Tab-separated table of C-alpha atoms in Angstrom:
chain	number	residue	atom	x	y	z
A	1	MET	CA	99.332	87.534	74.369
A	2	LYS	CA	101.318	88.599	71.310
A	3	TYR	CA	101.504	92.226	72.436
A	4	VAL	CA	102.915	91.310	75.855
A	5	ASP	CA	105.267	88.716	74.420
A	6	GLU	CA	106.817	91.334	72.148
A	7	PHE	CA	107.991	93.216	75.230
A	8	ARG	CA	109.612	90.023	76.589
A	9	ASP	CA	111.322	88.859	73.399
A	10	GLY	CA	114.728	87.413	74.270
A	11	LYS	CA	116.308	88.219	70.918
A	12	LEU	CA	115.260	91.854	71.145
A	13	ALA	CA	116.488	92.010	74.733
A	14	ARG	CA	119.918	90.725	73.721
A	15	GLY	CA	119.982	93.322	70.962
A	16	ILE	CA	119.289	96.161	73.403
A	17	GLY	CA	121.854	94.648	75.771
A	18	ALA	CA	124.445	94.729	72.991
A	19	ALA	CA	123.583	98.379	72.281
A	20	ILE	CA	124.012	99.217	75.972
A	21	ALA	CA	127.401	97.473	76.005
A	22	ARG	CA	128.518	99.409	72.916
A	23	GLU	CA	127.415	102.787	74.199
A	24	ALA	CA	128.425	102.464	77.856
A	25	ASP	CA	131.799	104.188	78.190
A	26	PRO	CA	134.220	101.601	79.659
A	27	ALA	CA	136.167	104.427	81.311
A	28	ARG	CA	133.285	105.350	83.607
A	29	ASN	CA	130.683	103.755	85.878
A	30	TYR	CA	126.944	104.354	85.632
A	31	ALA	CA	124.525	104.172	88.574
A	32	PHE	CA	120.788	104.396	87.922
A	33	MET	CA	117.992	104.092	90.483
A	34	GLU	CA	114.831	102.320	89.477
A	35	PHE	CA	112.497	104.163	91.817
A	36	CYS	CA	109.504	101.858	91.445
A	37	GLY	CA	109.246	98.446	93.105
A	38	GLY	CA	107.577	97.123	89.959
A	39	HIS	CA	110.774	97.836	88.052
A	40	THR	CA	112.845	96.160	90.764
A	41	HIS	CA	110.649	93.088	90.406
A	42	ALA	CA	110.961	93.090	86.600
A	43	ILE	CA	114.750	93.524	86.719
A	44	SER	CA	115.104	90.560	89.084
A	45	ARG	CA	112.469	88.335	87.487
A	46	TYR	CA	113.695	88.696	83.905
A	47	GLY	CA	117.431	88.776	84.612
A	48	VAL	CA	117.944	92.264	83.193
A	49	VAL	CA	121.158	92.720	85.187
A	50	ASP	CA	122.679	89.717	83.381
A	51	LEU	CA	122.376	91.642	80.108
A	52	LEU	CA	124.103	94.778	81.401
A	53	PRO	CA	127.861	95.454	81.368
A	54	ALA	CA	129.618	95.426	84.729
A	55	ASN	CA	129.970	99.209	84.810
A	56	VAL	CA	126.182	99.766	84.667
A	57	ARG	CA	124.668	99.372	88.131
A	58	MET	CA	120.973	99.379	89.016
A	59	ILE	CA	120.059	100.587	92.513
A	60	HIS	CA	116.800	99.840	94.306
A	61	GLY	CA	114.688	102.848	95.310
A	62	PRO	CA	111.883	103.534	97.823
A	63	GLY	CA	109.045	102.911	95.372
A	64	CYS	CA	107.323	99.966	97.058
A	65	PRO	CA	104.215	101.284	98.894
A	66	VAL	CA	104.151	98.449	101.426
A	67	CYS	CA	107.873	98.843	102.103
A	68	VAL	CA	107.810	102.554	102.963
A	69	LEU	CA	104.885	102.254	105.410
A	70	PRO	CA	106.419	102.808	108.866
A	71	VAL	CA	105.838	100.511	111.826
A	72	GLY	CA	103.904	103.207	113.692
A	73	ARG	CA	101.214	103.289	110.994
A	74	ILE	CA	100.721	99.516	111.199
A	75	ASP	CA	100.538	99.788	114.987
A	76	MET	CA	97.861	102.469	114.643
A	77	ALA	CA	95.669	100.123	112.590
A	78	ILE	CA	96.217	97.247	115.019
A	79	ARG	CA	95.217	99.432	117.979
A	80	LEU	CA	92.062	100.476	116.152
A	81	ALA	CA	91.027	96.879	115.664
A	82	MET	CA	91.978	95.664	119.138
A	83	GLU	CA	90.925	98.642	121.261
A	84	ARG	CA	88.119	100.251	119.292
A	85	ALA	CA	86.492	97.102	117.886
A	86	VAL	CA	86.616	98.101	114.238
A	87	THR	CA	87.091	95.977	111.134
A	88	ILE	CA	90.265	96.918	109.280
A	89	CYS	CA	90.309	96.228	105.543
A	90	THR	CA	93.494	96.507	103.511
A	91	TYR	CA	95.571	94.906	100.774
A	92	GLY	CA	97.034	91.445	101.307
A	93	ASP	CA	100.732	92.355	101.531
A	94	CYS	CA	100.006	94.964	104.174
A	95	LEU	CA	98.661	92.280	106.514
A	96	ARG	CA	102.075	90.630	106.805
A	97	VAL	CA	104.284	93.652	107.520
A	98	PRO	CA	105.949	93.195	110.936
A	99	ALA	CA	104.759	95.626	113.608
A	100	SER	CA	105.520	96.122	117.317
A	101	GLY	CA	105.424	93.367	119.903
A	102	GLY	CA	105.950	90.589	117.371
A	103	LEU	CA	102.593	91.387	115.799
A	104	SER	CA	101.403	92.056	112.300
A	105	LEU	CA	97.875	92.784	111.170
A	106	LEU	CA	97.521	89.104	110.290
A	107	LYS	CA	98.738	87.936	113.710
A	108	ALA	CA	96.582	90.514	115.483
A	109	ARG	CA	93.540	89.119	113.688
A	110	ALA	CA	93.871	85.866	115.638
A	111	ARG	CA	93.303	87.760	118.903
A	112	LEU	CA	90.079	89.478	117.871
A	113	ASP	CA	86.488	88.669	118.677
A	114	LYS	CA	85.291	88.390	115.077
A	115	SER	CA	81.734	89.233	116.050
A	116	ARG	CA	82.884	92.736	117.029
A	117	ALA	CA	86.109	93.405	115.149
A	118	ASP	CA	88.142	91.895	112.345
A	119	ILE	CA	91.071	92.406	109.992
A	120	ARG	CA	90.358	91.461	106.401
A	121	MET	CA	92.125	91.422	103.072
A	122	VAL	CA	90.429	93.278	100.229
A	123	TYR	CA	91.361	93.719	96.589
A	124	SER	CA	90.200	97.329	96.351
A	125	ALA	CA	88.886	100.280	98.301
A	126	ALA	CA	85.487	99.532	96.761
A	127	ASP	CA	85.486	96.129	98.509
A	128	ALA	CA	85.811	97.847	101.880
A	129	LEU	CA	82.998	100.246	101.058
A	130	ALA	CA	80.781	97.349	99.973
A	131	LEU	CA	81.438	95.547	103.271
A	132	ALA	CA	80.316	98.630	105.219
A	133	GLN	CA	77.137	98.734	103.167
A	134	ARG	CA	76.411	95.014	103.664
A	135	GLU	CA	77.066	95.063	107.419
A	136	PRO	CA	75.883	98.394	108.844
A	137	GLN	CA	76.408	97.134	112.399
A	138	ARG	CA	80.151	96.797	111.719
A	139	GLU	CA	82.528	99.785	111.893
A	140	VAL	CA	84.718	99.429	108.788
A	141	VAL	CA	88.039	101.228	108.318
A	142	PHE	CA	89.932	100.992	105.055
A	143	LEU	CA	93.700	101.153	105.645
A	144	ALA	CA	94.662	103.018	102.482
A	145	ILE	CA	98.272	102.844	101.303
A	146	GLY	CA	100.108	103.546	98.093
A	147	PHE	CA	101.506	106.162	95.777
A	148	GLU	CA	99.549	108.260	93.303
A	149	THR	CA	98.338	105.143	91.461
A	150	THR	CA	95.996	103.941	94.217
A	151	THR	CA	94.961	107.370	95.486
A	152	PRO	CA	92.114	108.078	93.008
A	153	PRO	CA	90.184	104.892	93.965
A	154	THR	CA	90.404	105.887	97.621
A	155	ALA	CA	89.177	109.378	96.769
A	156	LEU	CA	86.269	107.849	94.877
A	157	VAL	CA	85.081	105.699	97.810
A	158	LEU	CA	85.302	108.663	100.166
A	159	ARG	CA	83.129	110.682	97.828
A	160	GLN	CA	80.691	107.761	97.547
A	161	ALA	CA	80.573	107.271	101.331
A	162	ARG	CA	79.664	110.930	101.793
A	163	ALA	CA	76.987	110.734	99.102
A	164	LEU	CA	75.505	107.645	100.786
A	165	GLY	CA	75.772	109.092	104.285
A	166	LEU	CA	77.557	105.873	105.275
A	167	ALA	CA	78.327	106.503	108.940
A	168	ASN	CA	80.088	103.167	109.607
A	169	PHE	CA	82.846	103.655	107.044
A	170	SER	CA	86.105	105.609	107.216
A	171	VAL	CA	89.603	105.654	105.735
A	172	LEU	CA	92.942	105.573	107.529
A	173	CYS	CA	94.932	107.450	104.886
A	174	ASN	CA	98.574	106.624	104.144
A	175	HIS	CA	98.870	107.793	100.546
A	176	VAL	CA	102.332	109.115	99.745
A	177	LEU	CA	103.824	111.144	96.892
A	178	THR	CA	106.554	110.000	94.519
A	179	PRO	CA	108.279	113.335	93.727
A	180	ALA	CA	108.798	114.027	97.429
A	181	ALA	CA	110.631	110.735	97.900
A	182	ILE	CA	112.850	111.368	94.869
A	183	ARG	CA	113.605	114.819	96.279
A	184	ALA	CA	114.592	113.264	99.622
A	185	ILE	CA	116.971	110.853	97.897
A	186	LEU	CA	118.594	113.734	96.026
A	187	HIS	CA	118.765	115.980	99.102
A	188	ALA	CA	120.516	113.452	101.333
A	189	PRO	CA	123.801	114.896	102.645
A	190	ALA	CA	126.979	114.193	100.730
A	191	GLY	CA	129.936	112.456	102.340
A	192	ALA	CA	130.554	109.309	104.330
A	193	GLY	CA	128.264	107.735	106.861
A	194	ALA	CA	124.919	105.957	107.066
A	195	GLU	CA	122.971	108.948	105.779
A	196	ALA	CA	125.311	109.745	102.900
A	197	ARG	CA	123.825	110.485	99.510
A	198	VAL	CA	124.027	107.613	97.041
A	199	LYS	CA	125.856	108.571	93.851
A	200	LEU	CA	123.278	108.462	91.069
A	201	ASP	CA	123.526	109.300	87.384
A	202	GLY	CA	119.775	109.171	86.728
A	203	PHE	CA	116.425	107.564	87.431
A	204	VAL	CA	114.164	105.037	85.771
A	205	GLY	CA	110.880	106.822	86.418
A	206	PRO	CA	107.790	104.932	87.632
A	207	ALA	CA	105.205	103.679	85.168
A	208	HIS	CA	101.780	103.450	86.827
A	209	VAL	CA	102.338	106.545	88.966
A	210	SER	CA	103.230	108.529	85.859
A	211	THR	CA	100.025	107.527	84.085
A	212	VAL	CA	98.263	109.558	86.795
A	213	ILE	CA	100.611	112.499	87.426
A	214	GLY	CA	102.294	112.669	84.002
A	215	SER	CA	105.945	113.472	83.374
A	216	ARG	CA	105.827	117.167	84.360
A	217	PRO	CA	106.312	116.635	88.156
A	218	TYR	CA	109.814	115.227	87.550
A	219	ASP	CA	111.092	118.427	85.917
A	220	PHE	CA	112.840	119.479	89.133
A	221	VAL	CA	115.136	116.423	88.927
A	222	ALA	CA	116.618	117.702	85.674
A	223	GLU	CA	116.351	121.435	86.328
A	224	GLN	CA	117.568	121.561	89.927
A	225	HIS	CA	119.710	118.431	90.228
A	226	HIS	CA	120.869	117.941	86.635
A	227	LYS	CA	119.907	114.267	86.614
A	228	PRO	CA	118.037	112.570	83.752
A	229	VAL	CA	114.789	110.677	84.260
A	230	VAL	CA	113.395	108.161	81.773
A	231	ILE	CA	109.844	106.990	82.544
A	232	ALA	CA	109.600	103.291	81.670
A	233	GLY	CA	106.971	100.601	81.401
A	234	PHE	CA	107.233	97.446	83.499
A	235	GLU	CA	108.164	94.945	80.799
A	236	PRO	CA	111.844	93.909	80.542
A	237	LEU	CA	112.321	95.550	77.145
A	238	ASP	CA	110.840	98.769	78.534
A	239	VAL	CA	113.361	98.762	81.349
A	240	MET	CA	116.312	97.970	79.102
A	241	GLN	CA	115.365	100.641	76.585
A	242	SER	CA	115.114	103.183	79.399
A	243	ILE	CA	118.611	102.222	80.615
A	244	LEU	CA	119.954	102.749	77.096
A	245	MET	CA	118.233	106.147	76.951
A	246	LEU	CA	119.770	107.120	80.306
A	247	ILE	CA	123.245	106.086	79.173
A	248	ARG	CA	122.876	108.207	76.060
A	249	GLN	CA	121.849	111.214	78.136
A	250	VAL	CA	124.790	110.792	80.504
A	251	ASN	CA	127.228	110.385	77.594
A	252	ASP	CA	125.861	113.541	75.957
A	253	GLY	CA	125.946	115.527	79.193
A	254	ARG	CA	122.171	115.973	79.042
A	255	ALA	CA	119.659	115.990	81.906
A	256	GLU	CA	116.160	115.673	80.492
A	257	ILE	CA	112.840	114.043	81.346
A	258	GLU	CA	112.228	111.434	78.656
A	259	ASN	CA	109.242	109.135	78.283
A	260	GLU	CA	109.833	105.596	77.081
A	261	PHE	CA	106.315	104.586	78.186
A	262	THR	CA	104.560	106.738	75.592
A	263	ARG	CA	101.817	104.156	75.115
A	264	ALA	CA	100.424	105.056	78.552
A	265	VAL	CA	102.080	108.217	79.919
A	266	THR	CA	101.608	111.816	78.780
A	267	ARG	CA	103.138	115.107	79.836
A	268	GLU	CA	100.063	116.204	81.811
A	269	GLY	CA	98.850	112.819	83.079
A	270	ASN	CA	95.265	111.916	83.916
A	271	LEU	CA	93.640	115.274	84.624
A	272	LYS	CA	90.319	113.745	85.703
A	273	ALA	CA	92.038	111.554	88.308
A	274	GLN	CA	94.094	114.516	89.522
A	275	ALA	CA	90.953	116.627	89.961
A	276	LEU	CA	89.271	113.854	91.970
A	277	VAL	CA	92.287	113.572	94.268
A	278	ASP	CA	92.423	117.351	94.764
A	279	GLU	CA	88.722	117.376	95.688
A	280	VAL	CA	89.167	114.857	98.500
A	281	PHE	CA	92.778	115.199	99.699
A	282	THR	CA	95.244	117.897	100.648
A	283	LEU	CA	98.934	117.834	101.602
A	284	ARG	CA	100.099	116.711	105.026
A	285	ALA	CA	102.639	119.041	106.586
A	286	SER	CA	104.859	116.048	107.357
A	287	TYR	CA	104.757	112.264	107.096
A	288	GLU	CA	107.176	109.585	108.233
A	289	TRP	CA	108.494	107.167	105.612
A	290	ARG	CA	110.324	103.987	106.476
A	291	GLY	CA	113.957	104.585	105.566
A	292	LEU	CA	113.544	108.251	104.656
A	293	GLY	CA	112.292	109.728	107.923
A	294	SER	CA	109.734	112.510	108.212
A	295	LEU	CA	109.394	114.400	104.936
A	296	PRO	CA	107.475	117.659	104.458
A	297	ASP	CA	104.614	117.756	101.946
A	298	SER	CA	105.222	114.105	101.077
A	299	ALA	CA	101.818	112.563	101.782
A	300	LEU	CA	98.109	113.287	101.654
A	301	ARG	CA	95.464	113.752	104.315
A	302	ILE	CA	91.692	113.833	103.949
A	303	ARG	CA	90.145	117.282	103.600
A	304	PRO	CA	87.994	118.642	106.468
A	305	GLU	CA	84.887	118.379	104.275
A	306	PHE	CA	85.268	114.596	104.526
A	307	ALA	CA	86.226	114.524	108.225
A	308	ALA	CA	83.318	112.211	109.113
A	309	TRP	CA	85.004	109.536	106.989
A	310	ASP	CA	88.578	110.262	108.117
A	311	ALA	CA	89.539	107.564	110.641
A	312	GLU	CA	92.235	109.740	112.241
A	313	ALA	CA	89.690	112.477	112.977
A	314	LYS	CA	86.801	110.125	113.743
A	315	PHE	CA	88.703	108.098	116.345
A	316	GLY	CA	91.055	110.826	117.590
A	317	LEU	CA	94.186	108.953	116.521
A	318	ASP	CA	97.682	110.210	117.239
A	319	TYR	CA	100.727	108.911	115.399
A	320	ALA	CA	103.717	107.651	117.396
A	321	PRO	CA	106.940	106.736	115.532
A	322	VAL	CA	108.353	103.275	116.198
A	323	ALA	CA	111.898	102.137	115.420
A	324	ASP	CA	112.484	99.293	112.969
A	325	HIS	CA	114.052	96.004	114.049
A	326	LYS	CA	117.626	96.950	114.942
A	327	SER	CA	119.143	94.293	112.667
A	328	CYS	CA	116.885	94.994	109.692
A	329	GLU	CA	118.446	96.905	106.785
A	330	CYS	CA	115.179	97.861	105.060
A	331	GLY	CA	115.842	101.556	105.631
A	332	THR	CA	119.268	101.563	104.011
A	333	ILE	CA	118.002	99.369	101.166
A	334	LEU	CA	115.104	101.747	100.485
A	335	ARG	CA	117.589	104.627	100.322
A	336	GLY	CA	119.782	102.677	97.909
A	337	GLU	CA	122.714	102.587	100.313
A	338	LYS	CA	122.793	98.804	100.597
A	339	ARG	CA	121.683	95.789	98.604
A	340	PRO	CA	119.475	93.037	100.051
A	341	ALA	CA	122.392	90.610	100.376
A	342	ASP	CA	124.221	93.160	102.553
A	343	CYS	CA	121.708	92.478	105.339
A	344	LYS	CA	122.828	89.727	107.717
A	345	LEU	CA	119.216	88.586	108.128
A	346	PHE	CA	118.659	88.147	104.383
A	347	GLY	CA	117.813	84.582	103.386
A	348	THR	CA	118.348	83.265	106.930
A	349	ALA	CA	116.099	84.729	109.633
A	350	CYS	CA	114.346	86.853	107.016
A	351	THR	CA	112.580	85.183	104.080
A	352	PRO	CA	109.234	85.809	102.346
A	353	GLU	CA	107.709	83.172	104.636
A	354	THR	CA	109.217	84.730	107.784
A	355	PRO	CA	109.773	88.428	106.985
A	356	MET	CA	111.636	90.545	109.521
A	357	GLY	CA	111.188	93.730	107.502
A	358	SER	CA	108.779	95.167	104.980
A	359	CYS	CA	111.140	94.792	101.990
A	360	MET	CA	110.751	91.009	102.240
A	361	VAL	CA	106.937	91.111	102.312
A	362	SER	CA	105.700	92.597	99.054
A	363	SER	CA	106.607	91.095	95.676
A	364	GLU	CA	107.704	94.648	94.783
A	365	GLY	CA	110.072	94.769	97.758
A	366	ALA	CA	113.757	94.665	96.873
A	367	CYS	CA	114.519	91.821	99.307
A	368	ALA	CA	111.614	89.625	98.166
A	369	ALA	CA	112.452	90.198	94.494
A	370	HIS	CA	116.122	89.433	95.048
A	371	TYR	CA	115.356	86.393	97.210
A	372	ASN	CA	112.962	84.899	94.679
A	373	TYR	CA	114.955	85.621	91.526
A	374	GLY	CA	118.588	86.341	92.324
A	375	ARG	CA	119.598	85.586	95.878
A	376	PHE	CA	122.453	83.221	95.078
A	377	ARG	CA	124.303	85.693	92.864
A	378	ASP	CA	125.405	88.061	95.626
A	379	VAL	CA	125.513	85.822	98.687
A	380	PRO	CA	129.067	84.627	99.482
A	381	VAL	CA	129.500	80.856	99.220
A	382	ALA	CA	130.532	80.546	102.869
A	383	ALA	CA	127.305	82.239	103.984
A	384	ALA	CA	124.931	80.549	101.536
């Protein structure tokens, strides 16, 4: 564990914190968005904010794949299981995301005749494929979610299903694209109001996503919006070093794409994984994100060559948007407009055990991370 421990060394962290304090101009404020939910989790878990000066603010972004999945997509999977007698397989956190009618995938499971239909947790897309092979009488649908990190494994099982001629397997695809979400954050209108653009000085770029796509796709952030991006690993020292690098760019008036996570990320990314994804998927014209609305070219759909294993085509599914709980602030939190403690449900009606919104479900969600590691810092004493 020596290698990991080096990236969590308290003495080194305090040293980077001191460097940040020295180099942060006291006459200005800095606002950086950590796009990825993994970074949000690391910042909360390791107390990174406690080592930053007061004029350096970290803002949560929409980089939690469970969090950005809209209610209508969960409802679609529930209807498949309940009305079409299929077995839905997906990742554990996805099962607990609140859907319409007080349901979630987990709650819907209790209403199913398990001999005909089911809803099951899997650890990978390969687990869902294996289930379809073991039980050919069962119609298995893998509810695929995630950013570019989890897309290649889904592409691989689709290619395997076609090679096997596996007629009882399909994928309900909800893979989304990181650059499109960053673009939406940057294109939000300026001015006052709920949809106002959050003032940002730069981004901590995602780690795992960037191992696949590389650093090149973020060029537009610097070239078109004049904002720096520093791609960072998930360890606390990675995050702190990236913050220091961002501060230096802002102080110098630079807007560049820098890579702190050089031990895993390259300029071009994983070309083999990219080719696999391109073989199986193509862009959707539009896709709804929780908190960001419908964004063009922001998600993937399965190519027509794999239509027999595309659940939307196979079952004739139509998407219907569904509004979030009216008191839930997940949308504004995902856009960076509010913090978890700004939500009146936070820590009361909404906890990880009783989530009202998706941000409280996943460990990468801003609300869950803040609840587990920092909820008492921002909650007023009278409301605690």
